[in-house]
Structure formats: structure tokens, C-alpha cells
Coordinates of C-alpha atoms in Angstrom, one line a residue:
Chain A
M273 CA 182.1 81.2 210.1
N274 CA 185.1 82.1 211.9
K275 CA 185.3 85.0 214.2
L276 CA 186.9 87.6 211.9
E277 CA 183.9 86.6 209.2
L278 CA 181.4 87.3 211.7
Q279 CA 182.9 90.4 213.1
K280 CA 183.1 91.8 209.6
V281 CA 179.4 90.7 209.2
A282 CA 178.6 92.1 212.5
N283 CA 180.2 95.7 211.2
E284 CA 178.2 95.6 208.0
I285 CA 174.7 95.2 209.8
R286 CA 175.7 97.7 212.4
K287 CA 176.2 100.2 209.0
G288 CA 172.4 98.7 208.1
I289 CA 171.0 99.6 211.4
I290 CA 172.6 103.4 211.2
T291 CA 171.6 103.7 207.4
G292 CA 167.8 102.5 208.2
V293 CA 167.4 105.1 211.5
Y294 CA 169.1 107.8 209.7
N295 CA 166.8 107.2 206.4
A296 CA 163.8 107.0 209.0
K297 CA 164.7 109.8 211.2
A298 CA 163.6 107.6 214.1
G299 CA 164.0 104.3 215.8
H300 CA 165.9 102.7 218.1
P301 CA 169.6 102.4 217.5
G302 CA 171.3 101.9 221.2
G303 CA 169.6 98.4 221.4
S304 CA 169.8 97.7 217.9
L305 CA 173.6 98.2 218.2
S306 CA 174.1 96.4 221.4
A307 CA 172.4 93.2 220.0
A308 CA 174.1 93.2 216.5
D309 CA 176.8 90.6 217.3
I310 CA 173.9 88.5 218.8
F311 CA 171.6 89.0 215.8
T312 CA 174.7 88.3 213.4
Y313 CA 175.8 84.9 215.4
L314 CA 172.1 83.9 215.1
Y315 CA 171.5 84.5 211.6
F316 CA 175.0 83.9 210.3
E317 CA 175.9 80.7 212.5
E318 CA 173.4 79.4 214.9
M319 CA 169.9 79.2 213.2
N320 CA 168.5 76.4 210.7
I321 CA 167.0 79.0 208.5
D322 CA 166.9 79.4 204.3
P323 CA 166.4 82.9 203.1
K324 CA 165.1 81.2 199.9
D325 CA 162.7 79.5 201.4
A326 CA 161.8 81.6 204.6
K327 CA 158.8 79.7 205.8
K328 CA 160.4 76.2 205.5
P329 CA 158.3 74.3 208.4
D330 CA 161.7 72.7 210.0
R331 CA 163.0 76.2 210.4
D332 CA 164.3 77.5 213.6
R333 CA 162.3 80.1 214.8
F334 CA 163.3 83.6 216.3
V335 CA 161.2 86.0 217.8
L336 CA 162.3 89.6 218.8
S337 CA 160.7 90.3 222.0
K338 CA 162.3 93.8 222.3
G339 CA 160.5 94.4 219.0
H340 CA 161.9 98.0 219.3
T341 CA 165.1 97.0 218.1
A342 CA 163.6 96.0 214.8
P343 CA 166.5 98.0 212.7
G344 CA 168.8 95.4 214.2
L345 CA 166.6 92.4 212.6
Y346 CA 166.1 93.9 210.0
S347 CA 169.5 94.6 208.9
A348 CA 170.6 91.0 209.9
L349 CA 167.7 89.5 207.7
A350 CA 168.8 91.7 204.5
H351 CA 172.5 90.6 204.9
R352 CA 171.5 87.2 205.2
G353 CA 169.6 87.3 202.0
F354 CA 165.7 87.7 202.8
F355 CA 165.3 90.9 201.0
P356 CA 167.5 93.7 199.6
I357 CA 169.8 95.6 201.4
E358 CA 168.8 98.9 200.0
D359 CA 165.4 98.3 201.3
L360 CA 166.6 99.3 204.6
K361 CA 165.9 102.8 203.7
T362 CA 162.4 102.6 203.6
L363 CA 162.3 101.8 207.6
R364 CA 159.3 103.2 209.1
K365 CA 158.1 105.0 205.6
V366 CA 154.5 104.8 204.7
G367 CA 154.0 101.6 203.0
S368 CA 157.0 99.9 203.7
Y369 CA 157.4 96.3 204.5
L370 CA 160.0 97.6 207.2
Q371 CA 157.2 98.5 210.1
G372 CA 158.8 100.4 213.2
H373 CA 158.3 97.0 215.2
P374 CA 158.5 93.7 213.4
D375 CA 155.4 92.4 211.4
M376 CA 155.4 88.7 210.6
K377 CA 152.8 89.5 207.6
M378 CA 154.9 92.0 205.7
T379 CA 158.5 90.9 206.2
P380 CA 160.1 87.7 204.7
G381 CA 161.8 86.3 207.7
V382 CA 160.2 87.6 210.7
D383 CA 158.5 84.6 212.4
M384 CA 156.4 86.7 214.8
S385 CA 154.5 90.6 215.2
S386 CA 156.1 92.0 218.1
G387 CA 156.7 95.0 219.7
S388 CA 154.6 95.3 222.8
L389 CA 157.1 94.4 225.5
G390 CA 156.5 91.4 227.5
Q391 CA 154.3 89.4 224.6
G392 CA 156.6 88.3 222.0
V393 CA 158.3 85.8 224.8
S394 CA 155.1 84.1 225.3
A395 CA 154.7 83.4 221.4
A396 CA 158.0 82.2 221.5
V397 CA 157.1 79.8 224.4
G398 CA 153.6 78.8 222.4
M399 CA 156.1 78.0 219.6
A400 CA 158.6 75.9 221.7
L401 CA 155.5 74.1 222.9
S402 CA 154.1 73.6 219.7
A403 CA 157.4 71.8 218.6
K404 CA 157.2 69.5 221.4
I405 CA 153.3 68.7 220.6
S406 CA 154.1 67.3 217.1
K407 CA 157.6 66.1 218.0
E408 CA 159.6 68.6 215.7
S409 CA 163.2 69.4 216.1
Y410 CA 163.4 72.9 215.9
R411 CA 164.6 75.6 218.1
V412 CA 162.9 78.7 219.1
Y413 CA 165.0 81.6 219.9
T414 CA 163.8 85.0 221.6
L415 CA 166.1 88.3 222.5
L416 CA 164.5 90.3 225.4
G417 CA 165.6 93.5 226.7
D418 CA 166.9 93.8 230.6
G419 CA 164.2 96.7 230.7
E420 CA 161.5 94.5 228.9
I421 CA 162.0 92.0 231.9
Q422 CA 160.5 94.4 234.0
E423 CA 156.8 93.2 232.5
G424 CA 155.0 90.5 234.6
Q425 CA 154.1 88.7 231.5
V426 CA 157.9 87.7 231.0
W427 CA 157.7 85.8 234.0
E428 CA 154.4 84.3 233.4
A429 CA 156.0 82.9 230.3
A430 CA 159.3 81.9 232.2
M431 CA 157.0 79.9 234.8
F432 CA 155.2 78.2 232.2
A433 CA 158.5 77.5 230.1
G434 CA 160.3 76.1 233.2
A435 CA 157.2 74.0 234.3
N436 CA 156.9 72.4 231.1
H437 CA 160.4 71.4 230.6
L438 CA 160.9 73.6 227.2
D439 CA 164.3 72.7 226.5
N440 CA 164.0 73.8 222.9
L441 CA 163.5 77.3 224.0
I442 CA 166.7 79.6 224.4
M443 CA 166.0 83.3 225.7
I444 CA 168.6 85.8 225.4
V445 CA 168.3 88.5 227.5
D446 CA 170.2 91.7 226.0
N447 CA 171.9 93.2 229.6
N448 CA 173.1 96.7 228.1
G449 CA 171.7 98.1 231.2
L450 CA 170.0 100.9 229.9
Q451 CA 166.2 101.9 229.7
I452 CA 164.3 105.0 228.2
D453 CA 164.2 106.6 231.4
G454 CA 168.1 105.6 232.7
K455 CA 170.0 102.8 234.1
V456 CA 167.4 99.8 234.5
E457 CA 168.6 99.5 238.1
D458 CA 168.0 103.0 238.9
V459 CA 164.4 102.7 236.9
C460 CA 163.3 99.5 238.8
S461 CA 166.2 97.2 239.3
P462 CA 165.8 93.6 237.8
Y463 CA 168.7 92.4 239.2
P464 CA 169.4 89.8 240.1
I465 CA 168.5 88.4 236.6
D466 CA 170.2 85.1 237.2
K467 CA 168.8 84.0 240.2
K468 CA 165.1 84.9 239.0
F469 CA 165.4 82.8 236.2
E470 CA 167.3 79.8 238.2
A471 CA 164.0 79.9 240.6
F472 CA 161.9 80.0 237.4
N473 CA 164.0 76.4 236.6
F474 CA 165.8 77.7 233.7
Y475 CA 169.3 76.7 233.0
T476 CA 170.9 79.9 233.1
I477 CA 174.1 80.9 231.2
Q478 CA 176.2 84.5 232.2
L479 CA 177.6 85.8 229.0
E480 CA 180.2 88.0 230.5
D481 CA 180.8 90.1 227.0
G482 CA 178.0 89.6 224.8
N483 CA 179.8 91.8 221.9
D484 CA 182.6 89.2 221.8
F485 CA 182.1 86.2 219.6
D486 CA 184.1 83.7 221.2
Q487 CA 182.1 84.1 224.3
I488 CA 178.6 84.1 222.1
R489 CA 179.8 80.8 220.6
A490 CA 180.4 79.2 223.8
A491 CA 177.3 80.4 225.4
F492 CA 175.3 79.0 222.4
E493 CA 177.1 75.8 222.1
E494 CA 176.4 75.5 225.9
A495 CA 172.9 76.2 225.7
K496 CA 172.5 73.3 223.1
T497 CA 173.6 70.9 225.4
V498 CA 170.8 71.4 228.1
K499 CA 168.1 68.9 228.7
G500 CA 165.1 68.9 230.4
K501 CA 165.2 72.7 231.2
P502 CA 164.7 75.9 229.2
V503 CA 167.9 77.9 228.6
V504 CA 168.5 81.7 229.2
I505 CA 171.5 83.8 228.2
I506 CA 172.1 86.8 230.0
A507 CA 174.0 88.8 227.7
K508 CA 176.1 91.5 229.1
T509 CA 176.4 94.4 226.2
V510 CA 177.1 97.8 225.7
K511 CA 174.3 100.1 224.3
G512 CA 175.1 101.9 221.0
K513 CA 178.2 99.4 220.7
G514 CA 180.1 100.4 217.7
V515 CA 179.4 104.1 217.4
S516 CA 181.7 106.1 219.6
F517 CA 179.1 108.7 220.8
M518 CA 176.2 106.2 221.0
E519 CA 178.1 103.7 223.4
N520 CA 176.4 103.8 226.8
E521 CA 174.4 106.8 226.2
V522 CA 171.0 106.4 227.0
S523 CA 169.8 109.3 225.0
W524 CA 170.4 106.8 221.8
H525 CA 167.9 104.6 222.9
G526 CA 165.1 105.9 220.8
K527 CA 166.4 108.5 218.6
A528 CA 167.8 108.9 214.7
P529 CA 171.1 110.5 214.1
N530 CA 170.9 114.0 212.2
G531 CA 173.2 114.2 209.2
E532 CA 176.6 115.3 210.9
E533 CA 176.2 112.3 213.4
Y534 CA 175.1 109.9 210.7
E535 CA 178.5 110.9 209.2
I536 CA 180.5 110.5 212.0
A537 CA 178.4 107.2 213.0
M538 CA 179.3 105.9 209.5
A539 CA 182.7 106.9 209.4
D540 CA 183.4 104.9 212.9
L541 CA 182.0 101.8 211.3
E542 CA 184.1 102.3 208.0
K543 CA 187.2 102.6 210.0
A544 CA 186.1 99.2 212.2
G545 CA 185.7 97.5 209.0
A546 CA 188.9 98.7 207.5
A547 CA 190.7 97.5 210.8
L548 CA 189.0 94.3 210.5
C549 CA 190.2 94.0 206.8
Q550 CA 193.9 94.6 208.2
K551 CA 193.3 91.1 210.2
Chain B
M68 CA 109.2 77.3 230.4
S69 CA 109.9 74.2 232.7
E70 CA 109.5 71.4 230.0
I71 CA 111.8 73.2 228.1
K72 CA 115.5 71.9 228.2
K73 CA 118.4 74.0 229.7
I74 CA 122.1 73.6 228.9
A75 CA 124.7 76.2 229.5
T76 CA 126.5 77.3 226.5
R77 CA 130.0 76.4 227.9
D78 CA 129.0 72.9 228.2
S79 CA 128.0 72.9 224.5
Y80 CA 131.4 74.1 224.2
G81 CA 133.3 71.6 226.2
R82 CA 131.4 68.5 224.5
T83 CA 132.2 70.1 221.2
L84 CA 135.9 70.1 221.7
V85 CA 135.8 66.7 222.4
E86 CA 134.1 66.0 219.2
L87 CA 136.7 68.2 217.4
G88 CA 139.6 66.7 219.3
K89 CA 139.2 63.4 217.0
K90 CA 138.8 65.2 213.5
Y91 CA 141.8 67.8 214.3
E92 CA 145.0 66.8 215.4
N93 CA 146.5 69.9 215.3
L94 CA 143.5 71.1 218.2
V95 CA 145.1 72.6 220.9
V96 CA 143.5 73.9 224.2
L97 CA 144.6 76.1 226.7
D98 CA 143.1 76.9 230.2
A99 CA 144.1 79.2 232.8
D100 CA 143.0 77.1 236.0
L101 CA 139.6 77.2 235.0
A102 CA 139.1 73.9 233.4
A103 CA 136.2 72.8 235.3
A104 CA 134.5 76.0 234.9
T105 CA 134.9 76.6 231.3
K106 CA 134.5 72.9 230.4
T107 CA 138.0 72.6 228.8
C108 CA 138.0 69.9 231.4
M109 CA 136.2 67.4 229.0
F110 CA 139.0 68.1 226.2
R111 CA 141.5 67.7 229.0
D112 CA 140.5 64.3 229.9
A113 CA 140.0 63.0 226.3
F114 CA 143.2 64.6 225.2
P115 CA 145.5 65.1 228.0
D116 CA 148.5 65.5 225.5
R117 CA 147.0 68.7 223.7
H118 CA 145.4 70.4 226.8
F119 CA 147.8 72.9 228.8
N120 CA 147.0 74.6 231.8
C121 CA 148.8 77.8 231.8
G122 CA 148.1 78.4 235.6
I123 CA 146.3 81.6 236.6
A124 CA 148.3 84.0 233.7
E125 CA 145.8 84.7 231.0
C126 CA 148.0 87.3 229.4
N127 CA 150.7 84.7 228.7
M128 CA 148.0 82.4 227.8
I129 CA 146.9 84.3 224.8
G130 CA 150.6 84.7 223.7
I131 CA 151.7 81.0 223.8
A132 CA 148.4 80.4 221.6
A133 CA 149.4 83.0 219.2
G134 CA 153.0 81.0 219.3
L135 CA 151.0 77.8 218.7
A136 CA 148.9 79.3 216.0
A137 CA 152.1 80.6 214.3
T138 CA 153.2 77.2 214.1
G139 CA 150.0 75.6 212.5
K140 CA 148.3 74.6 215.6
I141 CA 144.6 75.8 216.2
P142 CA 144.3 76.6 219.7
F143 CA 141.3 77.3 221.6
V144 CA 142.0 79.3 224.8
S145 CA 139.6 79.8 227.4
S146 CA 139.0 81.6 230.7
F147 CA 136.3 84.1 232.0
A148 CA 135.3 86.8 229.6
M149 CA 136.7 89.2 232.1
F150 CA 139.9 87.6 232.3
A151 CA 140.3 86.8 228.5
A152 CA 138.5 90.0 226.8
G153 CA 139.6 92.2 229.9
R154 CA 142.6 91.4 231.5
A155 CA 144.2 89.9 228.0
F156 CA 142.6 92.6 225.8
E157 CA 146.2 94.1 224.7
Q158 CA 147.8 90.3 224.1
I159 CA 144.8 89.6 222.0
R160 CA 145.0 92.6 220.3
N161 CA 148.6 92.9 219.4
S162 CA 150.1 89.1 219.7
V163 CA 146.4 87.7 217.8
G164 CA 144.5 90.3 216.2
Y165 CA 147.2 92.3 214.7
P166 CA 149.0 89.2 212.9
H167 CA 145.6 87.8 212.3
L168 CA 146.5 84.5 213.6
N169 CA 144.3 81.4 213.6
V170 CA 143.6 81.8 217.8
K171 CA 139.7 81.1 219.3
I172 CA 139.2 82.9 222.3
A173 CA 136.2 81.0 223.9
A174 CA 135.1 83.0 226.9
S175 CA 132.9 81.5 229.5
H176 CA 131.1 83.3 232.3
A177 CA 129.9 86.1 230.3
G178 CA 127.5 89.1 231.4
I179 CA 125.5 89.5 234.6
S180 CA 124.4 85.7 234.7
V181 CA 127.7 84.8 236.5
G182 CA 125.6 85.4 239.2
E183 CA 126.8 85.1 242.6
D184 CA 130.5 85.8 242.0
G185 CA 129.6 89.4 241.3
A186 CA 130.7 92.7 239.5
T187 CA 134.2 91.7 239.5
H188 CA 133.7 88.9 237.6
Q189 CA 130.4 89.7 235.5
C190 CA 131.6 90.8 232.1
N191 CA 129.5 93.3 230.2
E192 CA 131.9 94.8 228.0
D193 CA 133.8 92.0 226.3
I194 CA 131.8 92.5 223.1
A195 CA 132.8 96.1 223.1
L196 CA 136.6 95.1 223.4
M197 CA 136.9 92.2 221.0
R198 CA 134.6 94.2 218.3
V199 CA 136.9 97.0 218.0
I200 CA 140.0 95.0 217.1
P201 CA 140.3 94.8 213.3
G202 CA 139.7 91.6 211.6
M203 CA 137.8 89.8 214.9
V204 CA 135.1 87.7 214.5
V205 CA 132.8 87.9 217.5
I206 CA 130.1 85.3 218.3
N207 CA 127.8 84.8 220.9
P208 CA 125.5 82.2 220.6
A209 CA 122.0 81.7 222.0
D210 CA 121.6 78.0 223.4
D211 CA 123.2 74.6 223.3
I212 CA 122.4 73.9 219.4
E213 CA 123.9 77.2 218.4
A214 CA 127.0 77.2 220.5
K215 CA 128.0 73.9 219.0
A216 CA 127.5 74.9 215.7
A217 CA 129.6 78.0 216.4
V218 CA 132.6 76.2 217.6
K219 CA 132.5 74.2 214.7
A220 CA 132.3 77.0 212.5
A221 CA 135.0 78.7 214.5
I222 CA 137.3 75.6 213.7
E223 CA 136.6 75.5 210.0
Y224 CA 137.5 79.7 209.8
D225 CA 141.0 80.7 209.7
G226 CA 141.5 83.7 211.6
P227 CA 141.0 85.0 215.2
V228 CA 137.2 84.5 216.9
Y229 CA 135.9 85.3 220.1
L230 CA 133.3 83.0 221.4
R231 CA 131.0 84.4 223.9
L232 CA 130.0 81.5 226.3
G233 CA 127.4 81.4 229.5
R234 CA 127.6 80.0 232.8
L235 CA 123.8 79.8 233.3
A236 CA 121.8 76.8 231.8
V237 CA 119.7 78.5 228.9
P238 CA 116.7 77.3 227.2
V239 CA 117.4 75.3 223.8
I240 CA 115.7 77.3 221.2
N241 CA 117.0 76.0 218.1
D242 CA 116.6 72.2 218.2
R243 CA 115.1 71.9 215.1
P244 CA 116.0 69.6 212.0
D245 CA 116.6 72.7 209.5
Y246 CA 118.7 74.6 211.8
H247 CA 121.6 76.0 210.0
F248 CA 124.1 78.1 211.5
E249 CA 126.2 80.5 209.2
M250 CA 128.9 82.8 210.3
G251 CA 128.0 86.6 209.8
K252 CA 124.3 85.9 209.3
G253 CA 121.6 86.5 211.3
V254 CA 118.4 84.2 211.9
V255 CA 114.6 85.5 211.6
L256 CA 113.2 83.5 214.3
K257 CA 109.6 85.3 214.4
E258 CA 108.1 87.5 211.9
G259 CA 106.5 90.8 212.6
K260 CA 105.6 94.1 211.7
D261 CA 105.4 96.6 214.2
V262 CA 108.9 96.3 215.7
T263 CA 112.1 94.6 215.3
M264 CA 113.6 93.0 218.4
I265 CA 117.4 92.1 217.5
A266 CA 118.7 89.9 220.3
T267 CA 122.0 88.0 221.1
G268 CA 122.9 85.3 223.7
L269 CA 120.7 84.6 226.4
T270 CA 118.3 87.3 225.8
V271 CA 117.1 85.5 222.1
A272 CA 115.0 83.0 224.2
A273 CA 114.0 85.8 226.3
S274 CA 113.1 88.1 223.4
L275 CA 110.9 85.6 222.2
E276 CA 109.1 85.5 225.4
A277 CA 108.9 89.0 225.4
A278 CA 107.5 89.0 221.9
Q279 CA 104.5 86.4 222.9
M280 CA 103.6 89.1 225.6
L281 CA 103.6 92.2 223.1
K282 CA 101.5 90.3 221.0
Q283 CA 98.7 89.8 223.7
D284 CA 98.8 93.9 223.8
G285 CA 98.3 93.6 220.0
I286 CA 101.8 94.3 218.8
D287 CA 103.4 92.3 216.1
A288 CA 107.2 92.1 216.8
K289 CA 109.7 90.6 214.4
V290 CA 112.6 88.8 216.4
I291 CA 115.9 88.2 215.1
N292 CA 118.8 86.0 216.5
I293 CA 122.2 87.7 215.6
H294 CA 124.6 85.4 216.9
T295 CA 127.6 87.1 215.0
I296 CA 128.0 90.4 216.0
K297 CA 131.2 90.9 213.8
P298 CA 130.6 90.8 211.1
L299 CA 127.2 92.1 211.3
D300 CA 124.8 90.9 209.2
E301 CA 123.9 94.5 208.0
E302 CA 121.7 93.6 205.0
L303 CA 119.2 91.8 207.6
V304 CA 119.5 94.4 209.9
I305 CA 119.0 96.9 207.3
A306 CA 115.9 95.2 205.7
A307 CA 114.0 94.6 209.0
A308 CA 114.3 98.4 210.0
K309 CA 112.8 99.3 206.9
E310 CA 110.0 97.0 207.4
T311 CA 109.0 97.6 210.9
G312 CA 110.4 101.1 211.3
K313 CA 111.3 100.3 214.8
V314 CA 114.2 98.9 216.4
V315 CA 114.8 97.3 219.7
T316 CA 118.1 95.5 221.0
V317 CA 118.4 93.3 223.2
E318 CA 121.8 91.9 225.0
E319 CA 123.5 90.8 228.1
H320 CA 126.0 93.5 227.9
S321 CA 126.5 97.4 228.3
V322 CA 124.7 99.2 225.7
I323 CA 127.8 100.7 225.0
G324 CA 129.8 98.9 222.3
G325 CA 127.8 95.9 222.0
L326 CA 124.9 94.9 219.7
G327 CA 122.9 97.6 220.2
S328 CA 125.7 99.8 219.1
A329 CA 126.7 97.6 216.4
V330 CA 123.4 98.0 215.4
C331 CA 123.0 102.0 215.6
E332 CA 126.2 102.5 214.0
C333 CA 125.0 100.5 211.0
L334 CA 121.5 101.9 210.9
S335 CA 122.3 105.6 211.7
E336 CA 124.7 105.5 208.5
K337 CA 122.4 103.3 205.9
A338 CA 118.8 103.6 207.2
P339 CA 118.3 106.1 210.0
T340 CA 115.7 104.4 212.4
P341 CA 114.6 104.9 216.1
V342 CA 116.5 102.1 218.1
K343 CA 116.0 101.2 221.9
R344 CA 118.8 99.5 222.9
I345 CA 118.3 97.4 226.0
G346 CA 121.1 96.0 228.0
I347 CA 123.3 97.0 231.2
Y348 CA 123.0 100.7 231.4
D349 CA 126.8 101.8 232.1
V350 CA 126.5 100.3 235.6
Y351 CA 128.4 97.3 237.4
G352 CA 126.7 94.4 238.3
E353 CA 126.2 92.5 241.8
S354 CA 126.2 89.4 243.4
G355 CA 122.8 87.3 243.2
P356 CA 121.3 84.2 241.9
A357 CA 121.3 84.8 237.7
L358 CA 117.6 84.7 237.3
E359 CA 117.1 87.0 239.8
L360 CA 119.7 89.4 238.5
L361 CA 118.5 89.0 234.9
H362 CA 114.9 89.9 236.1
K363 CA 116.6 93.2 238.1
Y364 CA 118.2 94.5 235.3
G365 CA 115.6 94.1 233.2
L366 CA 116.9 91.3 230.8
D367 CA 114.1 88.6 231.3
G368 CA 110.8 88.5 229.2
E369 CA 108.9 90.6 231.3
G370 CA 111.9 93.3 231.4
I371 CA 112.6 93.2 227.8
Y372 CA 108.4 93.1 227.1
R373 CA 108.4 96.1 229.7
Q374 CA 111.0 98.4 228.2
T375 CA 110.0 97.4 224.5
K376 CA 106.4 98.7 225.1
K377 CA 107.3 101.8 226.7
F378 CA 109.6 102.5 223.8
L379 CA 106.9 101.9 221.3
E380 CA 104.4 104.5 223.5
K381 CA 106.8 107.2 223.0

């Protein structure tokens, strides 16, 4: 897909996020929207996956370590064809296969249950190790939050991945700069993120604009050239990206828009979509 | 008892892993810098490409095991019970239990028989912690024979299993040709009509000793070995309770949340029966030689005899 096509898909995925969270009357739109372009790139361009054969053994794996942004993952999976887009409206409802946090037993295309921060990344490391043990060629991608990396387990996982030269592992840190209680540097600064990963024997890629597909593509292309080391892509993103009143607003980390806000959000996205169609 | 062979269940585990490593190519073993103590070092020496030392990082080790299991491997994960069931509880609950992944957690150094290391390393809470996780199988083998059988049963079972292993060499009591291990099935080791002693782990041998002492007092005790605490063999427990009218549970674990609790939960709902729970009474352990500690905390044959006698005299 070219950049414009990816942008159009990402815009639809953002609509799916807002639709899901609005209907659930709960959920995490901010971090889902910041990572929407990364979800889009992974599921529409980067990963070897097949929605008709969700469990094919040689597929690339994805673990959403920042599991609370499940609305973003679900919207990407639905738009990629893993399940009906209409079902995004069942998010967080009793009996739905779209749980508040990813559930590998219930949702087609979800490779690992996650949501307790710091844990998904270890499972991703285990999957990458597994591929090395049995000499399989799939890659493992995992998306972490910049608040999440305050969890000590992330660094246990990073130490193991670095020490074991897991070059089939690509971690992405969604560096939107905000967590529930405020700016990450005010809550408990994780910076410098790049130097920390370097110290853990990672190959580090700084993605200056993680909402720009040219830069996202360049980062993943570079990541795949690395041998002998795991890779981390530190992606600067905008929390709430694409919805005017949510952008860089910490209050939109984990709440749903009301009816009026929903209309504004969808209007923003319709407008963005229309603009893309003019290109 | 000096002529009876004694083997620590952690040794049985280490040896069985090596045996299974030949048969199961997807068996992978993880340790957290305790391979010499948990005995996964035997597997490491035999299959160095399938043994991974995660360093002193148990939470990550459990997560790695989850990822291995999600991609078709059968990981056996070892550390001390305190750091596996204790420190990594939430990782086991969320990354292994919730997705019901095929991870085997083989935790050694359970209970006060850890000995000299003292209270920080003596885990008397692991059965409670593991038992409460939905879908988790909890096995506490009594001796070498049972531990070997349990490891084999665990690998054949598709789902999470917690195996409780000990540091101390314990008497081999199941060395008989017709020995058969079935997950979830208790074993009647001695028939009796006055009281049922339901024991697990190293207290099974001690309970048999206690039963002999009770016999000298004219008390005929039935002795049951419950190696699988979850799922509990409720049928056997209920039948024995109805048969003898009184039940004593024995475990090297807190009386809160372990075998005693499991038996009481079952009997109070399905066959109310007076139960005495023998175990660690809501306290921490302490340093000392294992056998002296078992004596002090009333978990040797004499201590179990004394406590059972007192219960029956009420």
C-alpha cells in the first residue's frame, strides 16, 4: 500500500476506535489513536498474516503489551478482515468476544492475552525465543506504552532479549508522552528511553513522527536489516491523534466520549477522510 | 526408618526431565539462576540448546514461558516456590492461567523443610496461591516415585500445572510394582475406621508413621495420599469422611488455603464432618535443620500423632 492508501485505512481504523469506545461507554481512546498508524502499518503492510487463516503457523506474531489500547488492535483486525467491523460495537459488552483487554482465546487474530502492563513484552520475548529454538523465520512485534516501561518486568524482558540476541524481535514504544496521572516525565520519568534500551544491547531506532507513514515505513525497513540484536523503535506520537479535542489531552487516556463528543469526533474523522479522498 | 531410601523430589524432577527431553522435542526448560538447586541443571547438561537461564528475573521467566507455550513449546519453569508462586503470582495468573497456556511450573524448596535459609525462602503459601487460579492443576508429590510420575502426567496434560517439589530427601514410600499415578485421584495407603488422615507431600510418610503410633493406642486410622490438591478427589474425600466420621488433614503448608482448606470446602458443603487441619498455623518459619523444624512445627510422625490424638480425645 502507498502512503495515501495507508492514511485512508488508518482513518477508518480511528473511526472504529471511536465507535467501539463510544458504544462501550468505556475504554482507552487516547493511546489507541496515538498508535493507530502503527497498527495500520503492521496489519496492512508489515506483518505476514492471513485473516482467512488466523493461526497459520508461520505467521508473524503481534503482542499488544499496552493491552488497554485493545480498541486500536480490534479495529485494525476488523478492518483487515479477521472479524466483522460491525462487531466493534460490542466492545466491552457482556458476552462479547471483544474484551476490555486482548484475549487470545476469544478474538481471532489476537496472539497473546495481555493487559497487565509489563507482561505482554515477556511473552513476545518467549515467542521470539521459540522461533529461534525451532529455526522458524517469523518475526515477533510488540507494542508498549511509554508509561508501561516504568514496569520493572519490561527491563527483565529487555535484558533477556539483548543477552540472547533475539534479532527476530521488534519492540515499539508508543511514546505519546502521557499516562493516566499526567506527563510521563512528571509521573516518573522513563527518559532517556533510547539510552536505556541501548544499554540493554538493543538496536535503537528513533521514529520522530510515529503518525507519519513514510517515517514508520523507514523505521520498520531499517529494523529488518538488523542482525544479532533485538530492535526497539521509539515512536514519538500524539495521544488522541486525529480527534481534535482528544489530542495531547491526558483526560482522554481512559474515558468514552458522550453523544455530543462522539458526533464531533466522527465529524473530525469524516472531514479527514474526505480530505484524503481529494488527494 | 534409616534403612528406607530417601530422595528429594527435586532430584526426581531433574532426572525425569532428562528422560522426557529425549521423547519430547518441544520440551524447553527455564530457570532463574537456581538450576543447581532446582535440578534443571541435569536437563541443561543433556540438552543445552533447550535450557534457558533467565537470570534472577522470575516474572519475566513466566512470561517467556507463556510465549513459548503460545507457539507450541512445552515449557517447564523452575525456581523456588517462594519466587515462582509468590513473586510471579500475577504473571502466572494473567499470562499463563487466564489464557490457559501449556506451562508447567515446577517449584522446588517448598515449605519449612527448606531449612537453614529461613522464613524468607520457606514458602508455606504456594498451594493457596496456585489453587485459587481458575484452571490450574496443583500437584504435591509425596516421594521420588510419585514425583517422577507427576512430571510425566504433567507433560501429557494440556494446560497449566503447578508441581510442588521439596529440597529435603524424603522416604520413598511408593516403590511397589502396581504403583499407578492418576492426576486428580487420591490414593488410600492404609485402611482404617476411626479417623481419616488426608496428607500431601512429605507429610504422607510422616502420617503413615503417625498412623502406626495411633494403632498402638488402639486407634485405627485410614491414610489417604492426596497428590493432586486441585482438582481434589472429592469422591474419595467424601466417602472416607462418611466412613470414619472424623478427618485430619496434614500438609507442610499454611492451614489457610491449602489441602486442609480444600478438604473443608468440600466437606462443609457436601458431607459436614469434624476436621482438624494440621499444618503451619499462620506463622512464618525460621532457620534450622529441616528435620528439626519439621519436629518443632509438629509435622513429623510424632507431631502428627500428638495432634491427631488430641483431636480425637475432644
